[in-house]
Amino acid sequence: MSLYRSHILVCNGTGCVSSGSKEVMEAFEKTLAKRGMDKEVLLVPTGCHGMCEMGPVVVVYPEGTFYCRVTPEDVTEIIEEHLYKGRIVERLLYKEPLKATEIPHYKEIPFYSKQYRIALRNCGYINPDNIDEYIARDGYQALVKALTEMTPEQVVEEVKTSGLRGRGGGGFPTGLKWSFCAASKGDKKYIICNADEGDPGAFMDRSILEGDPHAVVEGMLLGAYAMGANEGYVYCRAEYPLAIRRLKWTIDQAKEYGLLGENILGTNFSFDLHIKEGAGAFVCGEETALMASIEGKRGMPRPRPPFPANKGLWGKPTNINNVETWANVPTILREGGEWYSSIGTEKSKGTKVFALTGKVNRTGLVEVPMGTTLREVVFDIGGGVLNGKKFKAVQIGGPSGGCLTEEHLDLPISYESLTGAGAIMGSGGLVVMDEDNCMVDVARFFLEFTQRESCGKCVPCREGTKKMLDILNRIVVGKGKPEDLDNLEYLAKMIKETSLCGLGQTAPNPILTTLRYFRHEYEAHINEGRCPAGACEALTRFIIDPEKCIGCTKCARVCPVEAISGEVKKAHVIDQDKCVKCGACMEACPVKAISRK
Amino acid sequence: MPKIRNLEDLRKIKEQATDLTAARSGGKTRIIIGMGTCGIAAGARAILDAVMKELDKRGLKDVAVETTGCIGMCQEEPLLDVIRQGESRVTYGKVAPEDVSRIIAEHVVNGQVLDDLVIGRTD
C-alpha cells in the first residue's frame, strides 16, 4: 500500500451527485493522472457531509480545506494551486451567508462546530465502498469484542445502560426492546432494519446508509448476537438506489472477511442479511405493515399485541430498529454504555440526527446532543432564517409531528419536551418556516400527505382524515364555517385515539399544534376571509395604493389578464374579479405602490 | 481476502488500513514544502518527491506533507519546514534532494535539528 501525501474527498452523496459531483470526480481523476500526481494524491468518494446546499463538496486533507460548489472547471485550479503550490483557492471556500468572512477549515465552520457526530461519525470522512476504511476507523471492533468477550446478555445490558431510544420516532428504549426479543422462546428469530424513510424532507437514514453502511450492518450483527437471531432484513425504500447499491456491496465485503455468514469469527454465531426493497408506501414504515410487506402481503398494519418480539415476521420473534438506531450501536459497544449515557439529557441520551430544511440559511444534515435547543439548531447551526425574514415556526417530526413557535425556541430537544409541546421527535425532519408561510396551508399540506398514504384498513384514519382534509380545503379558499374549528378538534382527537397504527394516531398532530399555537390564523381565514401570511392564493388580493401610484402604466402592461385599468399619470385600479393573483404587477411597480393583502 | 477470526486479525487489517485515513487525521509531524513560483523554479518538486519516497521507505504514516506558497525568502528556496508536535517550526533552506533523507532520519524521527541546513525557527 503506497503512501499518499494528500487526500481529496469528493462527496458522492445523493445531494452532491445531483449537483454534479460525479463530473467533478472524473475531472480530478483525469487531471491528477495527466500531471502524474495520481500516485501521491488519493481520490476518495465519500458519503454525505450534511451540507448538501453547498454541494458538490470537496475536502482536501491534510489541511482539511473545505471547498463548496466545485465544478469540473475548478478542478485544474485546485490541483495546480492547492495541491501543487499549497495556495488555497479562496474563491471556492465556504462563505458565511451573513458575514463575508471566509472560513477555510472544516472544523471551524459553524455548521459543523456545534455538532456532535456519533451516527454520522464516518459520513463524509471515509469511502463507504471500502471496508478497510471503516476498519481503520475502529470498525467491527465492537463486534469482535462482543463475540469473543461478552455474552449476549451483557450486550443487551450495555445497550440498556446507554439509554439509547428508538430513533425512528417512537423513542422506545432500545435495550428494553432487545431484552423482550431475547427472552422470547423460538428456534428462529429475525431482526429488521427499518430504512423505509418516508417523511417529506427527511433524509437522515439515506445519508447514513450511503455514507457509512458498515455501521448499520455491524449494529445489526451486534443485535442479532444479543437476541439470538440468525437472519435479518434491511427494508429499504426502492427510491434509494444508491443506498441499496452500497448496502449490497457492503454485505459482499463483510462476507468476504467472514463477518457475515456462517460461523462468524470462527464462533458458532451465524447471521445472514437480506435486502428487501419497499414499493413506496409510507405506511410500510410502520413495523407490522413492514413485516407484512416482507412476507409478500399487502403492506397494512395489524393490531398489537402480539408484539413483534413475540410474533413477528412469519410468526417468529422479531426485533425492528431504525437505521440511525442501529448505526449508534457499534459506538455504544466500543465506548461503553456509560459513556453514551453521559451525553444528552436525563431521559434522552446521546445524539439525534436532524434533516434541517425549509426557510433556513444552511440546509443539511445535523447531529446534535439531546438537550440542544431549537434555537441553537435553527440559528447557530442553520444560520437563521433565509433572507432576514422573521421566524414563525419549525415543523418537527414530519407529517406525524407538529409545529412549534418562537416561544419553544429555547426548549431543549428531547423526546419528553417535544411531546409535551404537542410535537414528536419523529425520525428527525426539521422544516423551518418564516412569516410568509400560512400555518393553515402547512397543516393542510401534511394532512394531504397522510390522507393519501392512509392504507384504508381502519375507518377513523380512512374516513376521518378525509373529512379533516375537506374542512381544511374549504378554509384555505375562504369558505370555512365558524363551527369548522370545533369539528376539526373533535375529529382530530377521535382519530388520534381510535386509529389502528401510528400513521392515523399521529396524522392529526400538525392540525392540533397549529390550532393550539396559530388559532388566530384559522380564525382570520374563516371570519375575515383573509390569509395573514398572504400565502393562500384564493384569499390574497393585490391592491394599488392610490397615494403612491404614479400612473406609469407598467403594471397594466405586465398584467396577463388585463385586470388593471387607469389613465396615464393617474392612479390605477385592479379589478379583483379578473385578477389571477400572479403578482406580476407587484414586481413591475417601480414605486412599491402595490401590496398583497 | 482472508477471513477475520479474532481481534488480532482485525488489528492487522486496521494497521494496514490506517494509511488509508492517516492523511485525513492530520499526522503528528508536519513537513511543509515551499511551492511558490520561486520554490518550484529552485527545484521544490524534486524535494517533494524525495520526501514522499523517504516516508514510504521508512513506513512513516503519521507525517502530514503539506505545500505552501512563497514566504518571501526566495533566495533560500527550496524551503522545507518541519513541525514536530509541540515543538517550534524549523525552516531549512536551499534543500537538495540528497538532504531529505537526513532531515527525515535526524529531525522528523529523532528530533535532532540539522545545524548545517537550518536557517530559522519560530517559537
Coordinates of C-alpha atoms in Angstrom, one line a residue, chain A:
Chain A
M1 CA 0.0 0.0 0.0
S2 CA 1.6 3.2 -1.1
L3 CA 1.6 6.4 0.9
Y4 CA -0.4 9.4 -0.2
R5 CA 0.5 12.9 0.9
S6 CA -2.9 14.3 0.3
H7 CA -6.4 13.0 0.2
I8 CA -9.2 14.6 -1.9
L9 CA -12.6 13.7 -0.6
V10 CA -15.3 14.2 -3.1
C11 CA -18.8 13.9 -1.7
N12 CA -20.8 11.2 -3.6
G13 CA -24.0 11.5 -1.5
T14 CA -27.2 11.8 -3.5
G15 CA -27.4 15.6 -2.9
C16 CA -23.9 16.2 -4.3
V17 CA -24.3 13.8 -7.1
S18 CA -27.4 15.7 -8.3
S19 CA -25.4 18.9 -8.2
G20 CA -22.6 17.3 -10.3
S21 CA -20.1 15.6 -8.1
K22 CA -19.6 12.7 -10.5
E23 CA -18.3 15.0 -13.2
V24 CA -16.0 16.7 -10.6
M25 CA -14.7 13.3 -9.5
E26 CA -13.9 12.4 -13.2
A27 CA -12.2 15.7 -13.7
F28 CA -10.0 15.1 -10.7
E29 CA -9.1 11.6 -11.9
K30 CA -8.1 12.8 -15.3
T31 CA -6.2 15.9 -14.2
L32 CA -4.3 14.0 -11.5
A33 CA -3.3 11.3 -13.9
K34 CA -2.2 13.8 -16.5
R35 CA 0.0 15.6 -14.1
G36 CA 1.5 12.3 -12.7
M37 CA 0.1 13.1 -9.3
D38 CA -2.2 10.1 -9.0
K39 CA 0.4 8.2 -7.0
E40 CA 0.7 10.8 -4.3
V41 CA -2.8 12.2 -4.1
L42 CA -5.6 9.8 -3.2
L43 CA -9.1 10.5 -4.5
V44 CA -11.8 9.3 -2.1
P45 CA -15.5 9.1 -2.9
T46 CA -17.4 9.7 0.4
G47 CA -20.9 9.8 1.7
C48 CA -22.9 12.8 2.6
H49 CA -21.3 15.6 4.6
G50 CA -24.6 17.0 5.5
M51 CA -24.1 20.4 3.9
C52 CA -25.9 19.5 0.7
E53 CA -26.9 23.0 0.0
M54 CA -23.2 23.9 -0.7
G55 CA -22.5 20.8 -2.9
P56 CA -20.6 19.4 -4.7
V57 CA -18.4 19.4 -1.6
V58 CA -14.7 18.7 -1.8
V59 CA -12.5 18.4 1.2
V60 CA -8.7 18.4 0.8
Y61 CA -6.5 16.8 3.6
P62 CA -4.2 17.0 5.4
E63 CA -5.2 20.7 5.7
G64 CA -8.9 19.9 5.9
T65 CA -9.8 22.6 3.5
F66 CA -13.5 22.7 2.7
Y67 CA -14.4 23.7 -0.9
C68 CA -18.0 24.2 -1.9
R69 CA -20.0 24.2 -5.2
V70 CA -17.0 22.9 -7.0
T71 CA -17.4 22.5 -10.8
P72 CA -15.2 20.4 -13.2
E73 CA -13.7 23.7 -14.4
D74 CA -12.4 24.4 -10.9
V75 CA -10.5 21.1 -10.7
T76 CA -7.4 22.2 -12.5
E77 CA -7.1 25.3 -10.3
I78 CA -7.4 23.2 -7.1
I79 CA -4.8 20.8 -8.3
E80 CA -2.3 23.5 -9.5
E81 CA -2.8 26.0 -6.8
H82 CA -3.6 23.9 -3.7
L83 CA -2.1 20.5 -4.3
Y84 CA 1.0 21.7 -6.2
K85 CA 1.8 25.1 -4.8
G86 CA 0.0 24.9 -1.5
R87 CA -2.1 28.0 -2.1
I88 CA -5.7 27.6 -1.0
V89 CA -8.2 28.5 -3.7
E90 CA -10.0 31.2 -1.7
R91 CA -12.9 31.8 -4.1
L92 CA -14.2 28.3 -3.5
L93 CA -14.1 28.4 0.2
Y94 CA -17.2 28.2 2.3
K95 CA -18.6 31.7 2.9
E96 CA -20.9 32.6 5.8
P97 CA -24.2 33.7 4.4
L98 CA -24.4 36.5 7.0
K99 CA -20.9 37.8 7.0
A100 CA -18.5 37.7 4.2
T101 CA -15.6 36.3 6.2
E102 CA -14.1 33.2 4.7
I103 CA -13.7 30.1 6.8
P104 CA -11.4 27.5 5.2
H105 CA -11.2 24.7 7.8
Y106 CA -13.8 22.1 8.1
K107 CA -13.9 22.1 11.9
E108 CA -14.2 25.9 12.1
I109 CA -17.4 26.1 10.1
P110 CA -20.2 27.0 12.5
F111 CA -22.4 24.4 10.8
Y112 CA -20.1 21.7 12.0
S113 CA -18.5 23.2 15.1
K114 CA -21.7 22.8 17.2
Q115 CA -22.4 19.3 16.1
Y116 CA -21.5 16.1 17.9
R117 CA -21.3 13.2 15.5
I118 CA -21.8 9.6 16.5
A119 CA -24.2 8.2 14.0
L120 CA -22.6 10.4 11.3
R121 CA -19.1 10.0 12.6
N122 CA -17.8 8.4 9.3
C123 CA -20.2 10.1 6.9
G124 CA -18.2 12.2 4.5
Y125 CA -14.9 11.0 6.1
I126 CA -14.5 7.5 4.7
N127 CA -15.0 5.8 1.4
P128 CA -18.2 3.8 2.2
D129 CA -17.4 1.3 -0.5
N130 CA -14.1 0.3 1.2
I131 CA -14.5 -1.9 4.3
D132 CA -10.8 -1.3 5.2
E133 CA -11.5 2.4 5.7
Y134 CA -14.3 1.5 8.1
I135 CA -12.0 -0.8 10.0
A136 CA -9.3 1.9 10.1
R137 CA -11.9 4.0 12.0
D138 CA -12.3 1.2 14.6
G139 CA -15.0 -0.6 12.6
Y140 CA -16.0 -4.1 13.6
Q141 CA -14.0 -3.8 16.8
A142 CA -17.3 -3.8 18.8
L143 CA -18.4 -7.0 17.0
V144 CA -15.1 -8.8 17.8
K145 CA -15.2 -7.7 21.4
A146 CA -18.8 -8.8 21.8
L147 CA -18.3 -12.2 20.2
T148 CA -15.1 -13.0 22.0
E149 CA -15.5 -11.4 25.4
M150 CA -19.2 -10.8 26.0
T151 CA -22.3 -12.9 26.5
P152 CA -25.4 -11.9 24.6
E153 CA -26.9 -10.8 27.9
Q154 CA -24.0 -8.4 28.5
V155 CA -24.6 -6.9 25.1
V156 CA -28.2 -6.2 25.9
E157 CA -27.2 -4.8 29.3
E158 CA -24.7 -2.4 27.7
V159 CA -27.4 -1.1 25.3
K160 CA -29.7 -0.7 28.3
T161 CA -27.1 1.2 30.2
S162 CA -26.5 3.5 27.3
G163 CA -30.1 4.7 27.4
L164 CA -30.4 4.6 23.7
R165 CA -34.0 5.0 22.5
G166 CA -35.6 4.3 19.1
R167 CA -34.5 6.9 16.6
G168 CA -37.3 6.2 14.2
G169 CA -39.6 8.4 16.2
G170 CA -41.2 6.2 18.8
G171 CA -38.4 6.6 21.3
F172 CA -38.9 3.2 22.9
P173 CA -35.8 2.2 25.0
T174 CA -33.8 0.0 22.6
G175 CA -32.2 -2.1 25.3
L176 CA -35.6 -3.0 26.7
K177 CA -36.9 -3.8 23.3
W178 CA -34.0 -6.1 22.7
S179 CA -34.5 -7.9 26.1
F180 CA -38.1 -8.7 25.1
C181 CA -37.0 -10.3 21.9
A182 CA -34.0 -12.0 23.6
A183 CA -36.3 -13.5 26.2
S184 CA -38.7 -14.8 23.5
K185 CA -38.5 -18.5 23.0
G186 CA -38.1 -19.8 19.5
D187 CA -36.0 -21.8 17.1
K188 CA -35.8 -18.9 14.7
K189 CA -35.6 -15.2 15.2
Y190 CA -35.4 -12.2 12.9
I191 CA -34.0 -8.7 13.1
I192 CA -35.0 -6.0 10.8
C193 CA -33.6 -2.6 9.9
N194 CA -36.3 -0.1 9.0
A195 CA -35.0 2.0 6.2
D196 CA -38.3 3.0 4.8
E197 CA -37.7 6.7 5.4
G198 CA -40.8 8.4 4.0
D199 CA -41.3 11.7 5.8
P200 CA -41.3 14.6 3.4
G201 CA -37.9 16.4 3.7
A202 CA -36.2 13.7 5.8
F203 CA -33.0 12.1 4.5
M204 CA -31.1 11.1 7.6
D205 CA -31.3 7.4 7.1
R206 CA -30.5 7.6 3.4
S207 CA -27.3 9.5 4.2
I208 CA -26.2 7.0 6.9
L209 CA -26.8 4.1 4.5
E210 CA -24.9 5.8 1.8
G211 CA -22.1 7.3 3.9
D212 CA -21.4 4.6 6.4
P213 CA -23.3 1.4 5.6
H214 CA -20.9 -0.8 7.6
A215 CA -22.0 0.9 10.8
V216 CA -25.6 -0.3 10.2
V217 CA -24.5 -3.8 9.3
E218 CA -22.3 -4.0 12.4
G219 CA -25.1 -2.7 14.6
M220 CA -27.4 -5.4 13.2
L221 CA -24.8 -8.1 13.8
L222 CA -24.5 -7.0 17.4
G223 CA -28.2 -7.0 17.8
A224 CA -28.5 -10.4 16.2
Y225 CA -25.9 -11.8 18.6
A226 CA -27.6 -10.2 21.6
M227 CA -31.0 -11.5 20.7
G228 CA -30.1 -14.9 19.2
A229 CA -31.3 -14.1 15.7
N230 CA -29.6 -15.6 12.7
E231 CA -31.3 -13.9 9.9
G232 CA -32.1 -10.3 9.1
Y233 CA -33.6 -7.9 6.6
V234 CA -32.9 -4.3 5.7
Y235 CA -36.2 -2.9 4.5
C236 CA -35.1 0.0 2.3
R237 CA -37.4 2.0 0.0
A238 CA -36.7 1.4 -3.7
E239 CA -36.4 5.2 -4.2
Y240 CA -32.9 5.0 -2.6
P241 CA -31.0 3.2 -5.4
L242 CA -27.6 4.4 -4.2
A243 CA -28.2 3.3 -0.7
I244 CA -29.3 -0.1 -1.9
R245 CA -26.2 -0.5 -4.2
R246 CA -23.8 0.5 -1.4
L247 CA -25.6 -1.9 1.1
K248 CA -25.2 -4.8 -1.3
W249 CA -21.6 -4.1 -1.8
T250 CA -21.2 -3.8 2.0
I251 CA -22.8 -7.2 2.6
D252 CA -20.5 -8.8 0.0
Q253 CA -17.4 -7.3 1.6
A254 CA -18.4 -8.3 5.1
K255 CA -19.0 -11.8 3.8
E256 CA -15.5 -11.9 2.3
Y257 CA -14.0 -11.0 5.6
G258 CA -16.1 -13.6 7.3
L259 CA -18.0 -11.0 9.3
L260 CA -21.3 -12.2 7.8
G261 CA -22.5 -15.7 7.0
E262 CA -21.8 -19.0 8.7
N263 CA -19.6 -19.2 11.9
I264 CA -18.6 -15.6 12.2
L265 CA -15.1 -15.1 13.6
G266 CA -14.9 -18.9 13.9
T267 CA -17.6 -18.9 16.6
N268 CA -20.9 -20.7 16.3
F269 CA -22.7 -17.4 15.7
S270 CA -24.1 -17.2 12.1
F271 CA -26.0 -14.4 10.6
D272 CA -27.3 -13.7 7.1
L273 CA -28.6 -10.4 5.9
H274 CA -31.0 -9.7 3.0
I275 CA -32.2 -6.5 1.4
K276 CA -35.9 -6.0 0.8
E277 CA -36.8 -3.1 -1.4
G278 CA -40.0 -1.3 -0.4
A279 CA -42.6 -0.4 -3.1
G280 CA -43.2 3.1 -1.9
A281 CA -46.0 3.0 0.6
F282 CA -45.5 5.4 3.5
V283 CA -47.4 3.1 5.9
C284 CA -44.7 0.4 5.4
G285 CA -42.6 2.4 7.8
E286 CA -45.0 1.0 10.5
E287 CA -43.5 -2.2 11.8
T288 CA -46.4 -4.6 11.4
A289 CA -47.1 -3.2 7.9
L290 CA -43.4 -3.5 7.1
M291 CA -43.3 -7.2 8.1
A292 CA -46.4 -7.9 6.1
S293 CA -44.6 -6.3 3.1
I294 CA -41.5 -8.5 3.6
E295 CA -43.8 -11.6 3.7
G296 CA -45.1 -10.6 0.3
K297 CA -48.5 -9.4 1.5
R298 CA -50.1 -6.1 1.1
G299 CA -48.5 -3.5 3.4
M300 CA -51.1 -3.0 6.0
P301 CA -50.7 -2.8 9.8
R302 CA -52.3 -5.2 12.2
P303 CA -53.3 -4.6 15.8
R304 CA -50.7 -5.2 18.5
P305 CA -50.4 -7.3 20.7
P306 CA -49.0 -9.7 19.8
F307 CA -45.9 -7.6 19.5
P308 CA -43.2 -8.4 17.0
A309 CA -40.9 -9.5 19.9
N310 CA -43.3 -12.5 20.4
K311 CA -44.9 -12.9 17.0
G312 CA -43.3 -11.0 14.2
L313 CA -42.0 -11.9 10.8
W314 CA -43.5 -15.2 9.7
G315 CA -44.8 -15.6 13.2
K316 CA -41.3 -15.7 14.7
P317 CA -39.9 -13.4 17.4
T318 CA -38.6 -10.3 15.6
N319 CA -36.9 -7.1 16.5
I320 CA -37.1 -3.9 14.4
N321 CA -35.0 -0.9 14.8
N322 CA -34.5 2.1 12.5
V323 CA -31.2 2.8 10.6
E324 CA -30.0 5.6 12.9
T325 CA -30.6 3.4 16.0
W326 CA -28.5 0.5 14.5
A327 CA -25.8 2.9 13.5
N328 CA -25.4 4.1 17.1
V329 CA -24.9 0.5 18.4
P330 CA -21.3 -0.2 17.4
T331 CA -20.0 3.0 19.0
I332 CA -22.0 2.3 22.2
L333 CA -20.4 -1.2 22.5
R334 CA -17.0 0.1 21.7
E335 CA -17.0 3.1 24.0
G336 CA -19.4 1.7 26.6
G337 CA -22.9 2.4 27.6
E338 CA -21.8 4.6 30.4
W339 CA -20.0 6.9 28.0
Y340 CA -23.0 7.2 25.7
S341 CA -25.4 7.9 28.6
S342 CA -23.1 10.9 29.7
I343 CA -24.3 12.7 26.5
G344 CA -27.8 14.2 26.4
T345 CA -30.5 14.9 28.9
E346 CA -31.7 12.8 31.9
K347 CA -34.2 10.8 29.9
S348 CA -33.0 11.3 26.3
K349 CA -29.4 10.1 25.9
G350 CA -26.9 10.5 23.1
T351 CA -27.4 12.5 20.0
K352 CA -30.0 12.9 17.3
V353 CA -29.6 13.5 13.6
F354 CA -31.9 16.1 12.0
A355 CA -32.6 17.0 8.4
L356 CA -32.7 20.8 8.5
T357 CA -34.7 22.2 5.6
G358 CA -37.1 24.9 4.7
K359 CA -36.6 28.7 5.1
V360 CA -33.2 28.4 6.7
N361 CA -29.8 29.7 5.5
R362 CA -27.9 26.4 5.8
T363 CA -29.9 23.4 4.9
G364 CA -28.5 20.0 5.5
L365 CA -27.9 17.2 8.0
V366 CA -27.0 17.9 11.6
E367 CA -26.3 15.7 14.5
V368 CA -26.5 17.3 17.9
P369 CA -26.6 16.1 21.5
M370 CA -30.1 15.7 23.0
G371 CA -30.8 18.8 25.1
T372 CA -29.6 21.2 22.4
T373 CA -32.2 23.9 22.0
L374 CA -34.1 24.5 18.8
R375 CA -32.6 28.0 18.7
E376 CA -29.1 26.5 18.5
V377 CA -30.1 24.2 15.7
V378 CA -32.0 26.8 13.7
F379 CA -29.9 29.9 14.3
D380 CA -26.4 28.8 15.3
I381 CA -26.1 25.7 13.1
G382 CA -28.7 26.6 10.5
G383 CA -27.6 30.3 10.3
G384 CA -31.1 31.7 10.9
V385 CA -34.0 32.4 8.6
L386 CA -33.4 32.9 4.9
N387 CA -33.4 36.5 3.5
G388 CA -33.5 38.0 7.0
K389 CA -37.2 37.2 7.3
K390 CA -39.0 36.7 10.6
F391 CA -39.0 33.2 12.1
K392 CA -42.5 31.9 12.5
A393 CA -42.4 28.2 13.3
V394 CA -40.5 25.0 13.0
Q395 CA -42.2 21.8 11.9
I396 CA -40.7 18.9 13.7
G397 CA -41.3 15.2 13.2
G398 CA -42.7 15.2 9.6
P399 CA -46.4 14.5 8.9
S400 CA -46.8 13.0 12.3
G401 CA -45.2 15.9 14.1
G402 CA -46.2 19.4 15.0
C403 CA -45.4 23.0 14.5
L404 CA -43.5 24.7 17.3
T405 CA -43.3 28.5 17.7
E406 CA -40.9 31.2 18.8
E407 CA -41.7 30.5 22.4
H408 CA -40.4 27.0 22.0
L409 CA -37.0 28.1 20.6
D410 CA -35.3 27.7 23.9
L411 CA -36.8 24.3 24.5
P412 CA -34.0 21.6 24.9
I413 CA -34.7 18.9 22.4
S414 CA -35.7 15.6 24.0
Y415 CA -38.5 13.0 23.5
E416 CA -40.4 14.3 26.5
S417 CA -40.1 18.1 25.8
L418 CA -41.3 17.7 22.3
T419 CA -44.2 15.5 23.2
G420 CA -45.1 18.0 25.9
A421 CA -45.3 20.7 23.4
G422 CA -47.6 18.7 21.1
A423 CA -44.9 17.6 18.6
I424 CA -42.9 14.4 18.4
M425 CA -39.2 13.7 17.9
G426 CA -40.2 11.7 14.8
S427 CA -37.5 10.5 12.5
G428 CA -35.9 13.9 12.6
G429 CA -37.2 16.2 9.9
L430 CA -37.0 19.9 10.8
V431 CA -38.7 22.3 8.5
V432 CA -38.2 26.0 9.2
M433 CA -41.0 28.4 8.4
D434 CA -41.0 32.2 8.1
E435 CA -43.6 34.9 8.1
D436 CA -44.7 34.0 4.5
N437 CA -45.8 30.5 5.5
C438 CA -49.5 30.1 6.2
M439 CA -49.9 27.7 9.0
V440 CA -53.3 26.5 7.8
D441 CA -51.8 25.7 4.5
V442 CA -48.9 23.9 6.2
A443 CA -51.3 21.7 8.2
R444 CA -53.3 21.1 5.0
F445 CA -50.1 20.0 3.2
F446 CA -49.1 17.4 5.8
L447 CA -52.7 16.1 6.1
E448 CA -53.0 15.7 2.4
F449 CA -49.8 13.6 2.6
T450 CA -51.1 11.3 5.4
Q451 CA -54.5 11.1 3.9
R452 CA -53.1 9.9 0.6
E453 CA -50.9 7.4 2.4
S454 CA -53.6 6.0 4.6
C455 CA -53.9 2.3 3.9
G456 CA -57.6 2.3 4.4
K457 CA -57.8 -0.6 6.8
C458 CA -59.3 1.2 9.7
V459 CA -62.3 3.7 9.5
P460 CA -61.0 6.5 11.7
C461 CA -57.9 7.0 9.6
R462 CA -59.5 6.4 6.2
E463 CA -62.7 8.5 6.6
G464 CA -61.6 10.8 9.4
T465 CA -58.5 12.2 7.7
K466 CA -60.6 12.7 4.5
K467 CA -63.2 14.7 6.5
M468 CA -60.5 16.8 8.1
L469 CA -58.9 17.5 4.7
D470 CA -62.3 18.6 3.3
I471 CA -62.6 21.1 6.1
L472 CA -59.1 22.5 5.6
N473 CA -59.5 22.6 1.8
R474 CA -62.6 24.8 2.5
I475 CA -60.8 27.1 4.9
V476 CA -57.9 27.9 2.6
V477 CA -60.2 29.1 -0.1
G478 CA -62.2 31.3 2.3
K479 CA -65.3 29.1 2.6
G480 CA -64.7 28.0 6.2
K481 CA -67.6 27.9 8.7
P482 CA -67.4 29.1 12.3
E483 CA -68.1 25.5 13.5
D484 CA -65.2 24.1 11.5
L485 CA -62.6 24.6 14.2
D486 CA -64.6 22.7 16.8
N487 CA -65.2 19.9 14.3
L488 CA -61.5 19.7 13.4
E489 CA -60.6 19.4 17.1
Y490 CA -63.3 16.8 17.6
L491 CA -62.2 14.7 14.6
A492 CA -58.5 15.1 15.4
K493 CA -58.9 13.7 19.0
M494 CA -61.1 10.9 17.7
I495 CA -58.7 9.8 15.0
K496 CA -55.8 10.1 17.4
E497 CA -57.5 7.8 20.0
T498 CA -59.1 5.2 17.7
S499 CA -56.7 4.6 14.8
L500 CA -55.1 1.3 14.4
C501 CA -51.5 2.3 13.8
G502 CA -49.1 5.1 14.2
L503 CA -50.0 6.7 10.9
G504 CA -53.5 7.5 12.0
Q505 CA -52.6 8.1 15.6
T506 CA -50.2 10.9 14.7
A507 CA -51.8 12.3 11.5
P508 CA -53.8 14.9 13.4
N509 CA -50.7 16.3 15.1
P510 CA -49.9 19.1 12.6
I511 CA -53.5 20.3 12.9
L512 CA -53.7 20.1 16.7
T513 CA -50.5 22.1 17.1
T514 CA -51.3 24.7 14.6
L515 CA -54.8 25.1 16.1
R516 CA -53.1 25.4 19.5
Y517 CA -50.4 28.0 18.5
F518 CA -51.9 29.6 15.4
R519 CA -55.6 29.6 16.1
H520 CA -55.7 33.3 15.1
E521 CA -54.7 32.3 11.5
Y522 CA -57.5 29.9 11.2
E523 CA -59.9 32.5 12.5
A524 CA -58.7 35.1 10.1
H525 CA -59.4 32.7 7.2
I526 CA -62.8 31.8 8.4
N527 CA -64.1 35.0 9.9
E528 CA -62.4 37.7 7.9
G529 CA -61.7 35.8 4.6
R530 CA -58.1 36.8 4.9
C531 CA -54.8 34.9 4.9
P532 CA -52.5 36.7 7.3
A533 CA -49.3 35.3 5.7
G534 CA -50.6 36.2 2.2
A535 CA -49.9 32.6 1.1
C536 CA -53.4 31.3 0.3
E537 CA -54.0 32.2 -3.3
A538 CA -57.8 32.3 -3.2
L539 CA -57.7 34.8 -0.3
T540 CA -55.0 37.1 -1.5
R541 CA -55.8 40.4 -3.0
F542 CA -53.4 42.8 -4.8
I543 CA -54.2 46.4 -4.1
I544 CA -52.8 49.6 -5.6
D545 CA -52.3 52.4 -3.1
P546 CA -53.7 55.5 -5.0
E547 CA -51.5 57.8 -2.9
K548 CA -48.3 56.1 -4.0
C549 CA -49.2 55.2 -7.7
I550 CA -47.6 57.5 -10.2
G551 CA -49.6 56.2 -13.1
C552 CA -46.6 54.8 -15.1
T553 CA -48.8 52.0 -16.6
K554 CA -46.1 49.4 -16.1
C555 CA -48.4 47.2 -14.0
A556 CA -51.2 47.4 -16.6
R557 CA -48.8 46.3 -19.3
V558 CA -47.5 43.2 -17.5
C559 CA -50.9 42.0 -16.3
P560 CA -51.6 38.9 -18.3
V561 CA -55.4 39.2 -17.9
E562 CA -55.8 42.9 -18.4
A563 CA -57.3 43.3 -14.9
I564 CA -55.6 46.7 -14.3
S565 CA -57.0 49.9 -15.7
G566 CA -56.3 53.6 -15.3
E567 CA -55.1 56.7 -17.2
V568 CA -51.5 57.7 -17.7
K569 CA -50.2 59.6 -14.7
K570 CA -53.3 58.8 -12.7
A571 CA -53.8 56.1 -10.0
H572 CA -54.6 52.7 -11.4
V573 CA -57.0 50.1 -10.0
I574 CA -57.1 46.3 -10.1
D575 CA -60.4 44.5 -11.0
Q576 CA -60.5 41.8 -8.3
D577 CA -62.8 39.6 -10.3
K578 CA -60.4 39.4 -13.2
C579 CA -57.2 39.2 -11.2
V580 CA -55.5 35.8 -11.2
K581 CA -53.1 36.7 -8.4
C582 CA -49.9 36.1 -10.3
G583 CA -48.1 39.0 -8.6
A584 CA -46.5 40.3 -11.8
C585 CA -47.8 43.8 -11.2
M586 CA -46.2 43.9 -7.8
E587 CA -42.9 43.0 -9.2
A588 CA -43.2 45.5 -12.0
C589 CA -44.2 48.5 -9.9
P590 CA -41.2 50.9 -9.6
V591 CA -42.6 52.8 -6.5
K592 CA -43.9 49.8 -4.5
A593 CA -47.5 51.1 -4.6
I594 CA -48.9 47.5 -5.0
S595 CA -49.2 45.3 -1.9
R596 CA -50.5 41.8 -1.2
K597 CA -53.2 41.7 1.4

